[in-house]
CSV table of C-alpha atoms in Angstrom, one decimal:
chain,number,residue,atom,x,y,z
A,1,ALA,CA,9.0,16.8,-3.3
A,2,GLN,CA,6.7,14.3,-1.5
A,3,LYS,CA,8.2,12.3,1.3
A,4,VAL,CA,7.0,10.2,4.2
A,5,THR,CA,9.3,9.6,7.1
A,6,GLN,CA,8.7,6.9,9.7
A,7,ALA,CA,11.7,7.3,11.9
A,8,GLN,CA,10.9,4.3,14.1
A,9,THR,CA,12.1,1.2,12.4
A,10,GLU,CA,11.0,-1.3,15.1
A,11,ILE,CA,9.1,-0.9,18.3
A,12,SER,CA,8.7,-3.6,20.9
A,13,VAL,CA,6.0,-3.4,23.6
A,14,VAL,CA,4.4,-5.7,26.1
A,15,GLU,CA,0.7,-6.5,25.7
A,16,LYS,CA,-1.7,-3.8,27.1
A,17,GLU,CA,0.9,-1.1,26.7
A,18,ASP,CA,0.0,1.9,24.6
A,19,VAL,CA,2.2,2.6,21.6
A,20,THR,CA,2.5,5.6,19.2
A,21,LEU,CA,3.8,5.2,15.7
A,22,ASP,CA,5.2,8.4,14.3
A,23,CYS,CA,4.7,9.7,10.7
A,24,VAL,CA,6.1,13.0,9.3
A,25,TYR,CA,5.3,14.0,5.8
A,26,GLU,CA,6.5,16.6,3.3
A,27,THR,CA,4.4,18.1,0.5
A,28,ARG,CA,4.1,21.5,-1.1
A,29,ASP,CA,0.4,21.0,-1.9
A,30,THR,CA,-2.6,22.2,0.0
A,31,THR,CA,-4.6,19.2,-1.1
A,32,TYR,CA,-3.3,15.9,-0.1
A,33,TYR,CA,-4.3,12.6,1.5
A,34,LEU,CA,-2.7,10.6,4.3
A,35,PHE,CA,-3.2,7.0,5.0
A,36,TRP,CA,-2.2,4.3,7.4
A,37,TYR,CA,-1.9,0.6,6.4
A,38,LYS,CA,-1.2,-2.5,8.4
A,39,GLN,CA,0.8,-5.4,7.0
A,40,PRO,CA,0.6,-8.5,9.2
A,41,PRO,CA,2.9,-11.4,8.6
A,42,SER,CA,0.5,-12.9,6.1
A,43,GLY,CA,1.5,-10.2,3.7
A,44,GLU,CA,-1.6,-8.3,2.7
A,45,LEU,CA,-1.8,-4.6,3.3
A,46,VAL,CA,-4.9,-3.6,5.2
A,47,PHE,CA,-6.3,-0.1,4.9
A,48,LEU,CA,-6.8,1.5,8.3
A,49,ILE,CA,-7.6,5.2,7.7
A,50,ARG,CA,-7.6,8.0,5.2
A,51,ARG,CA,-7.4,11.6,6.1
A,52,ASN,CA,-7.6,14.6,3.7
A,53,SER,CA,-5.6,17.8,4.3
A,54,PHE,CA,-8.7,19.8,5.1
A,55,ASP,CA,-9.9,17.7,7.9
A,56,GLU,CA,-7.7,18.0,11.0
A,57,GLN,CA,-10.1,16.3,13.3
A,58,ASN,CA,-8.5,13.5,15.2
A,59,GLU,CA,-10.1,10.1,14.9
A,60,ILE,CA,-10.7,7.2,17.2
A,61,SER,CA,-11.7,3.8,16.1
A,62,GLY,CA,-11.8,1.3,18.9
A,63,ARG,CA,-8.3,1.0,20.3
A,64,TYR,CA,-6.8,3.0,17.4
A,65,SER,CA,-6.5,6.7,17.3
A,66,TRP,CA,-4.9,9.1,14.9
A,67,ASN,CA,-3.5,12.6,15.6
A,68,PHE,CA,-3.2,14.8,12.5
A,69,GLN,CA,-1.2,18.0,13.1
A,70,LYS,CA,-0.7,20.1,10.0
A,71,SER,CA,1.5,22.6,11.9
A,72,THR,CA,4.1,19.9,12.4
A,73,SER,CA,3.3,17.8,9.3
A,74,SER,CA,2.6,14.8,11.4
A,75,PHE,CA,0.0,12.1,11.3
A,76,ASN,CA,0.7,9.8,14.3
A,77,PHE,CA,-1.0,6.6,15.1
A,78,THR,CA,-1.7,5.3,18.6
A,79,ILE,CA,-2.7,1.9,19.6
A,80,THR,CA,-4.2,1.7,23.1
A,81,ALA,CA,-3.9,-1.4,25.2
A,82,SER,CA,-1.9,-3.2,22.5
A,83,GLN,CA,-2.5,-6.9,21.8
A,84,VAL,CA,-0.4,-9.6,20.2
A,85,VAL,CA,-2.6,-9.5,17.1
A,86,ASP,CA,-1.4,-5.9,16.6
A,87,SER,CA,2.1,-7.2,15.7
A,88,ALA,CA,2.7,-6.1,12.1
A,89,VAL,CA,4.4,-3.6,9.9
A,90,TYR,CA,2.6,-0.3,9.8
A,91,PHE,CA,3.0,2.0,6.8
A,92,CYS,CA,2.1,5.7,6.6
A,93,ALA,CA,1.4,6.9,3.1
A,94,LEU,CA,0.8,10.2,1.2
A,95,SER,CA,-0.8,11.1,-2.0
A,96,ASP,CA,-0.9,14.6,-3.3
A,97,TYR,CA,-1.8,16.7,-6.4
A,98,THR,CA,1.8,17.3,-7.5
A,99,GLY,CA,2.5,13.6,-7.4
A,100,GLY,CA,-0.5,12.9,-9.5
A,101,PHE,CA,-2.1,11.4,-6.5
A,102,LYS,CA,0.2,8.4,-6.6
A,103,THR,CA,0.5,7.0,-3.2
A,104,ILE,CA,4.0,6.9,-1.7
A,105,PHE,CA,4.7,4.9,1.4
A,106,GLY,CA,7.0,5.5,4.3
A,107,ALA,CA,9.6,2.9,5.2
A,108,GLY,CA,7.3,1.3,7.7
A,109,THR,CA,7.5,0.6,11.4
A,110,ARG,CA,7.6,-3.0,12.6
A,111,LEU,CA,5.6,-3.4,15.8
A,112,PHE,CA,6.2,-6.4,18.1
A,113,VAL,CA,3.7,-6.9,20.9
A,114,LYS,CA,4.8,-9.5,23.4
A,115,ALA,CA,2.4,-11.5,25.5
B,1,ASP,CA,-17.5,-8.8,-1.9
B,2,THR,CA,-14.8,-6.5,-0.5
B,3,GLU,CA,-11.8,-8.5,-1.5
B,4,VAL,CA,-9.0,-8.4,-4.0
B,5,THR,CA,-8.0,-12.0,-4.9
B,6,GLN,CA,-4.6,-12.8,-6.2
B,7,THR,CA,-3.4,-16.1,-7.6
B,8,PRO,CA,-1.1,-17.9,-7.2
B,9,LYS,CA,-0.1,-17.2,-3.6
B,10,HIS,CA,3.4,-18.5,-4.2
B,11,LEU,CA,5.3,-18.9,-7.5
B,12,VAL,CA,8.8,-20.3,-8.2
B,13,MET,CA,10.0,-19.8,-11.8
B,14,GLY,CA,13.2,-20.2,-13.7
B,15,MET,CA,14.7,-17.3,-15.6
B,16,THR,CA,13.6,-18.7,-19.0
B,17,ASN,CA,10.0,-19.3,-17.9
B,18,LYS,CA,6.8,-17.4,-18.8
B,19,LYS,CA,4.2,-17.1,-16.1
B,20,SER,CA,1.3,-14.8,-15.2
B,21,LEU,CA,0.0,-13.4,-12.0
B,22,LYS,CA,-3.7,-12.8,-11.7
B,23,CYS,CA,-5.8,-10.3,-9.7
B,24,GLU,CA,-9.5,-10.1,-9.5
B,25,GLN,CA,-11.9,-7.7,-7.7
B,26,HIS,CA,-15.7,-7.4,-7.8
B,27,MET,CA,-16.1,-4.1,-5.9
B,28,GLY,CA,-16.7,-2.0,-9.0
B,29,HIS,CA,-13.4,-0.3,-8.6
B,30,ARG,CA,-12.2,1.3,-11.8
B,31,ALA,CA,-8.5,1.7,-10.9
B,32,MET,CA,-6.2,-1.2,-10.4
B,33,TYR,CA,-2.6,-1.3,-9.5
B,34,TRP,CA,0.5,-3.5,-9.4
B,35,TYR,CA,3.0,-3.0,-6.6
B,36,LYS,CA,6.3,-4.7,-6.0
B,37,GLN,CA,7.5,-5.2,-2.4
B,38,LYS,CA,11.0,-6.4,-1.5
B,39,ALA,CA,11.7,-7.8,1.9
B,40,LYS,CA,11.6,-5.1,4.7
B,41,LYS,CA,10.8,-2.4,2.2
B,42,PRO,CA,7.7,-0.4,1.4
B,43,PRO,CA,5.6,-1.3,-1.7
B,44,GLU,CA,6.7,0.4,-4.9
B,45,LEU,CA,4.2,1.3,-7.6
B,46,MET,CA,4.7,-0.5,-10.9
B,47,PHE,CA,1.6,0.1,-13.0
B,48,VAL,CA,-1.8,1.8,-12.8
B,49,TYR,CA,-4.8,1.0,-14.8
B,50,SER,CA,-7.7,3.4,-14.9
B,51,TYR,CA,-10.9,2.3,-16.7
B,52,GLU,CA,-9.0,-0.6,-18.2
B,53,LYS,CA,-6.4,1.7,-19.8
B,54,LEU,CA,-2.8,1.8,-18.7
B,55,SER,CA,-2.3,5.2,-17.1
B,56,ILE,CA,1.0,4.9,-15.3
B,57,ASN,CA,4.0,2.8,-16.0
B,58,GLU,CA,6.8,3.5,-13.5
B,59,SER,CA,9.6,2.7,-15.9
B,60,VAL,CA,9.2,-0.9,-15.3
B,61,PRO,CA,11.4,-3.3,-17.4
B,62,SER,CA,9.6,-4.9,-20.4
B,63,ARG,CA,10.0,-8.3,-18.9
B,64,PHE,CA,6.9,-7.3,-16.8
B,65,SER,CA,3.9,-6.9,-19.0
B,66,PRO,CA,0.5,-5.9,-17.5
B,67,GLU,CA,-2.9,-6.6,-19.0
B,68,CYS,CA,-6.3,-5.5,-18.0
B,69,PRO,CA,-8.8,-7.7,-19.9
B,70,ASN,CA,-11.9,-6.1,-18.2
B,71,SER,CA,-12.8,-4.0,-15.2
B,72,SER,CA,-12.5,-6.9,-12.8
B,73,LEU,CA,-9.3,-8.5,-13.9
B,74,LEU,CA,-5.7,-7.5,-13.9
B,75,ASN,CA,-2.8,-9.7,-15.0
B,76,LEU,CA,0.9,-9.4,-14.9
B,77,HIS,CA,2.8,-11.4,-17.5
B,78,LEU,CA,6.3,-12.4,-16.6
B,79,HIS,CA,9.1,-13.4,-19.0
B,80,ALA,CA,12.8,-13.8,-18.7
B,81,LEU,CA,12.9,-12.5,-15.1
B,82,GLN,CA,16.0,-12.1,-13.0
B,83,PRO,CA,16.7,-13.4,-9.5
B,84,GLU,CA,16.5,-9.8,-8.2
B,85,ASP,CA,12.9,-9.7,-9.4
B,86,SER,CA,12.0,-12.0,-6.5
B,87,ALA,CA,9.6,-10.1,-4.3
B,88,LEU,CA,6.0,-9.9,-3.1
B,89,TYR,CA,3.8,-8.6,-5.9
B,90,LEU,CA,0.7,-6.9,-4.6
B,91,CYS,CA,-2.4,-6.0,-6.5
B,92,ALA,CA,-4.7,-3.2,-5.3
B,93,SER,CA,-7.9,-1.5,-6.5
B,94,SER,CA,-9.6,1.7,-5.6
B,95,HIS,CA,-12.6,3.7,-6.6
B,96,ARG,CA,-10.5,5.9,-8.9
B,97,ASP,CA,-7.0,7.0,-9.3
B,98,ARG,CA,-5.7,10.6,-9.2
B,99,GLU,CA,-8.5,12.4,-7.5
B,100,GLY,CA,-10.1,11.8,-4.1
B,101,ASN,CA,-7.8,9.0,-3.3
B,102,TYR,CA,-10.1,6.8,-1.3
B,103,GLY,CA,-7.4,4.4,-0.2
B,104,TYR,CA,-6.6,1.0,-1.7
B,105,THR,CA,-7.9,-2.4,-1.1
B,106,PHE,CA,-5.0,-4.8,-1.4
B,107,GLY,CA,-4.8,-8.4,-2.3
B,108,SER,CA,-2.7,-10.8,-0.2
B,109,GLY,CA,0.0,-10.8,-2.8
B,110,THR,CA,2.0,-13.4,-4.8
B,111,ARG,CA,5.3,-14.3,-3.4
B,112,LEU,CA,7.6,-14.7,-6.4
B,113,THR,CA,10.9,-16.5,-6.4
B,114,VAL,CA,13.1,-16.5,-9.5
B,115,VAL,CA,15.7,-19.2,-9.6
């Protein structure tokens, strides 16, 4: 069965600290897609990244970086030099062939960045 | 135009009322979605429309009735709701459903309160 686990419910950091949000997924498929979304207090979900199962290259986008490790079924997200505007709930998500490519979301990690 | 627009942003309705939520996108996306999100929970899929046809109904009660009049519009008709239906209702679109999941573009949601 498909499952996404975000074990960290809430994380609080001080501005300029680095922070890593963990995501562990379960799937029996070899073809699947992983995502991260950000949900600021305003409510909309913002797409951050999509990674397919055949591409294990890590990715960096500005202060954001993602570490995809198939061996540990993890897709972790690091924010470098965090800022107050990074405060939000972050969701990791999975879609796979068995699930009809329906996207299932993890429970989310609420990040507080204090000035 | 890279937005999904949802109206209204807030809605308060009585249990005997009939109301509709609207969603619009002009990105040429052919898959559109309704999600329901309760407080401090991840989004849960309700309906998927693919090429204006309903392709997935996640066993949603009939008091929620989706409609896709054309490729740019998605409505959710509400009738005889219960207080527990109070939630944030999110609309999303993507290039296609099922295959090659490209990630969703979400609207900012309608915050619904049923009294």
